[in-house]
C-alpha cells in the first residue's frame, strides 16, 4: 500500500512544549515538503528537502525545525518559539514536479 | 513576490451542471501547473496537471485550459456531482529557478447543490 503517511492525525500540546510531527513515504520520492494550512486559507511552505541530509527554509520557517536523515522520512518539530502553532500541517513528496500529499495532522495548542 | 490567485473564492452549482474554476498567475516563467482538490479535513488530492507547451489537457470529467497570453488557468468539471464539493487549488512551478517548489493559490470552495 504505497503513499504518504502522517501521524498522529490529531495532536494536542500545551503551550511551551515542543512537538514532532511524523511524515513517511514509500514512493521512493527524493523531495519532501511541509506546509501549514490555517482555516479557510491556502498552503504555506515551511521547509522542504530535495535530497537526503539537505533541506531549505520555506516562506514561514521561523519556530520550526526539520531533519532528513532517511529518504523515506521528513519529521517536523514545532518548537515553543512558534507563536501561533495551532493549524493543519500537511506533508508532501515528489519525484519531479508533481507533489502528492499526506492526510495531514491537526495540531492544537491548549 | 509572484503569486497565484483565484478570481472567485466560492462557486455554487447545481448537480449535473458544468463547473468552471479560474486561476490567474503572474509569473511568465512558470512552466508547470497543477489542480488539487481538498475535501474538508483531508490532504489535497492531485486532479490534473498541464505544462506550458500545451493549452488544453483532458482527464476523466475534468479539463484544464491554459492561456499563457493572459496568464490564466481554468479547471472545467463536467456533470458536477455532490462528491465534487471541495476546495480547489491551483499551483504553479515557477520554472527551473524554483526547483520543485510550487506556489499555491488561495483556493475556491465549490458547492454542488442537489
Coordinates of C-alpha atoms in Angstrom, one line a residue:
Chain A
X1 CA 0.0 0.0 0.0
X2 CA 2.0 2.9 -1.3
X3 CA 1.7 6.5 -0.3
X4 CA 2.4 9.2 2.3
X5 CA 1.5 8.7 5.9
X6 CA 1.3 11.3 8.7
X7 CA 0.9 10.7 12.3
X8 CA -0.8 11.4 14.5
X9 CA -4.0 12.6 12.9
X10 CA -4.8 14.9 15.8
X11 CA -2.2 16.3 18.3
X12 CA -2.7 18.4 21.3
X13 CA 0.1 20.1 23.1
X14 CA 0.5 22.5 26.0
X15 CA 1.9 26.0 25.4
X16 CA 5.7 26.0 25.7
X17 CA 6.2 22.4 24.6
X18 CA 8.0 21.2 21.5
X19 CA 6.2 18.6 19.4
X20 CA 7.3 16.4 16.5
X21 CA 5.0 15.5 13.6
X22 CA 5.8 12.4 11.6
X23 CA 5.8 12.1 7.8
X24 CA 6.8 8.9 6.0
X25 CA 6.6 8.0 2.3
X26 CA 7.3 4.7 0.4
X27 CA 7.0 6.2 -3.0
X28 CA 10.8 6.5 -3.4
X29 CA 10.5 10.2 -3.9
X30 CA 13.6 12.4 -3.5
X31 CA 11.9 15.6 -2.4
X32 CA 9.6 16.1 0.6
X33 CA 7.8 19.2 1.9
X34 CA 6.0 20.6 4.9
X35 CA 3.1 23.0 4.6
X36 CA 0.9 24.8 7.1
X37 CA -2.7 25.5 6.4
X38 CA -4.9 27.8 8.5
X39 CA -8.7 27.7 8.4
X40 CA -10.0 28.9 5.1
X41 CA -6.5 29.6 3.8
X42 CA -4.1 28.2 1.3
X43 CA -0.9 26.3 1.8
X44 CA 2.2 28.0 3.1
X45 CA 5.6 26.3 2.7
X46 CA 7.5 25.7 6.0
X47 CA 10.5 23.6 4.9
X48 CA 11.5 21.4 2.0
X49 CA 14.1 18.9 1.2
X50 CA 15.2 17.9 -2.2
X51 CA 17.7 15.2 -1.1
X52 CA 18.7 13.3 2.0
X53 CA 20.7 15.3 4.5
X54 CA 19.8 18.6 2.9
X55 CA 16.8 20.9 3.4
X56 CA 15.9 24.6 2.8
X57 CA 13.6 27.1 4.6
X58 CA 10.3 27.9 3.0
X59 CA 8.3 31.0 3.5
X60 CA 7.4 30.5 7.2
X61 CA 10.3 28.5 8.7
X62 CA 10.5 30.5 12.0
X63 CA 9.7 28.4 15.0
X64 CA 10.0 25.1 13.1
X65 CA 12.8 22.6 12.5
X66 CA 13.3 19.5 10.3
X67 CA 15.7 16.7 9.6
X68 CA 16.1 14.4 6.6
X69 CA 18.3 11.5 7.7
X70 CA 16.4 9.0 5.6
X71 CA 14.8 9.3 2.2
X72 CA 11.5 7.9 3.5
X73 CA 11.2 10.3 6.5
X74 CA 10.9 14.0 7.0
X75 CA 9.8 14.8 10.6
X76 CA 8.8 18.4 11.5
X77 CA 9.3 19.8 15.0
X78 CA 7.1 22.6 16.1
X79 CA 9.1 24.4 18.8
X80 CA 8.0 26.7 21.6
X81 CA 9.3 29.6 19.6
X82 CA 6.4 29.2 17.1
X83 CA 3.9 31.9 18.4
X84 CA 0.8 30.5 16.8
X85 CA 1.2 26.8 16.2
X86 CA -2.4 25.7 16.0
X87 CA -3.0 24.7 12.4
X88 CA -3.4 21.8 9.9
X89 CA 0.0 20.5 8.9
X90 CA 0.5 18.8 5.5
X91 CA 3.4 16.8 4.3
X92 CA 4.1 16.2 0.6
X93 CA 6.6 14.4 -1.6
X94 CA 7.6 14.5 -5.2
X95 CA 9.8 12.7 -7.7
X96 CA 9.7 15.5 -10.3
X97 CA 7.2 18.4 -10.4
X98 CA 4.1 16.9 -9.1
X99 CA 3.6 16.9 -5.3
X100 CA 1.5 14.3 -3.6
X101 CA 0.1 15.0 -0.1
X102 CA -0.4 13.0 3.0
X103 CA -3.7 13.1 5.1
X104 CA -2.4 15.9 7.4
X105 CA -2.0 16.4 11.2
X106 CA -4.2 18.8 13.0
X107 CA -2.2 20.4 15.8
X108 CA -4.0 22.2 18.6
X109 CA -2.2 24.1 21.3
X110 CA -4.1 24.2 24.6
Chain B
X1 CA 6.7 38.4 -5.0
X2 CA 5.0 36.5 -7.7
X3 CA 1.7 34.8 -6.8
X4 CA -1.1 32.7 -8.0
X5 CA -4.6 33.8 -7.3
X6 CA -8.2 32.8 -7.9
X7 CA -10.9 35.0 -9.3
X8 CA -13.7 33.6 -7.2
X9 CA -13.5 32.4 -3.6
X10 CA -16.8 30.5 -3.8
X11 CA -18.7 28.8 -6.5
X12 CA -22.2 27.2 -6.2
X13 CA -23.6 25.0 -9.0
X14 CA -26.5 22.6 -9.5
X15 CA -25.8 18.9 -9.7
X16 CA -25.3 17.9 -13.3
X17 CA -24.2 21.3 -14.5
X18 CA -20.6 22.0 -15.6
X19 CA -18.3 23.9 -13.3
X20 CA -15.5 26.3 -14.2
X21 CA -12.9 27.3 -11.7
X22 CA -10.5 30.0 -12.6
X23 CA -6.9 30.9 -11.6
X24 CA -4.7 33.8 -12.5
X25 CA -0.9 33.6 -12.3
X26 CA 1.6 36.4 -12.7
X27 CA 4.9 34.7 -13.3
X28 CA 5.5 34.3 -17.0
X29 CA 8.4 31.9 -16.3
X30 CA 6.0 29.3 -14.8
X31 CA 6.1 26.2 -16.9
X32 CA 4.0 23.7 -15.0
X33 CA 0.6 23.9 -13.4
X34 CA -1.5 21.6 -11.2
X35 CA -5.0 21.5 -9.9
X36 CA -5.7 19.9 -6.5
X37 CA -9.0 19.0 -4.8
X38 CA -9.1 19.2 -1.0
X39 CA -12.1 17.8 1.0
X40 CA -12.7 19.0 4.5
X41 CA -10.1 17.7 7.0
X42 CA -8.1 15.9 4.3
X43 CA -4.9 16.4 2.3
X44 CA -5.0 17.9 -1.2
X45 CA -5.6 15.3 -3.9
X46 CA -4.0 15.7 -7.4
X47 CA -6.6 16.1 -10.1
X48 CA -4.8 17.1 -13.3
X49 CA -1.7 19.0 -14.5
X50 CA -0.5 20.8 -17.6
X51 CA 2.8 22.0 -18.9
X52 CA 3.3 25.4 -20.6
X53 CA 3.8 23.8 -24.0
X54 CA 0.2 22.8 -24.0
X55 CA -3.1 24.8 -23.9
X56 CA -5.5 22.0 -23.0
X57 CA -5.5 18.7 -21.3
X58 CA -8.4 16.4 -20.5
X59 CA -8.9 13.8 -17.8
X60 CA -11.9 12.0 -16.6
X61 CA -14.7 14.6 -16.4
X62 CA -12.1 17.3 -16.0
X63 CA -10.3 19.6 -18.4
X64 CA -7.6 22.1 -17.7
X65 CA -7.1 25.1 -20.0
X66 CA -4.0 27.3 -20.1
X67 CA -3.9 30.7 -21.7
X68 CA -0.4 31.9 -21.5
X69 CA -1.2 35.2 -23.2
X70 CA -3.3 36.4 -20.3
X71 CA -1.7 34.1 -17.7
X72 CA -4.9 32.3 -16.9
X73 CA -5.7 28.8 -15.9
X74 CA -9.1 27.1 -15.6
X75 CA -10.5 23.8 -14.4
X76 CA -13.6 22.6 -16.0
X77 CA -15.6 19.8 -14.3
X78 CA -18.3 18.2 -16.4
X79 CA -21.6 17.0 -15.0
X80 CA -20.7 18.1 -11.5
X81 CA -21.7 15.7 -8.7
X82 CA -22.2 16.3 -5.0
X83 CA -18.9 14.4 -4.4
X84 CA -17.1 17.2 -6.3
X85 CA -17.9 19.6 -3.4
X86 CA -14.5 20.7 -2.1
X87 CA -11.9 23.4 -2.2
X88 CA -9.9 23.5 -5.4
X89 CA -6.4 24.9 -5.5
X90 CA -4.2 25.8 -8.5
X91 CA -0.5 25.6 -8.1
X92 CA 2.4 26.7 -10.3
X93 CA 6.0 25.7 -10.6
X94 CA 7.9 28.8 -11.4
X95 CA 10.4 27.4 -13.8
X96 CA 13.8 25.9 -13.3
X97 CA 14.9 28.5 -10.8
X98 CA 12.4 27.3 -8.2
X99 CA 13.4 23.7 -8.4
X100 CA 10.5 21.6 -7.4
X101 CA 8.8 24.3 -5.3
X102 CA 5.1 25.0 -6.0
X103 CA 3.3 28.2 -5.3
X104 CA -0.4 27.7 -4.4
X105 CA -3.4 29.9 -4.9
X106 CA -5.9 30.7 -2.2
X107 CA -8.5 28.1 -3.2
X108 CA -12.1 28.2 -4.5
X109 CA -14.8 26.5 -2.5
X110 CA -17.1 24.6 -4.8
X111 CA -20.5 23.7 -3.5
X112 CA -22.8 21.3 -5.5
X113 CA -26.5 21.7 -4.8
X114 CA -28.7 18.6 -5.3

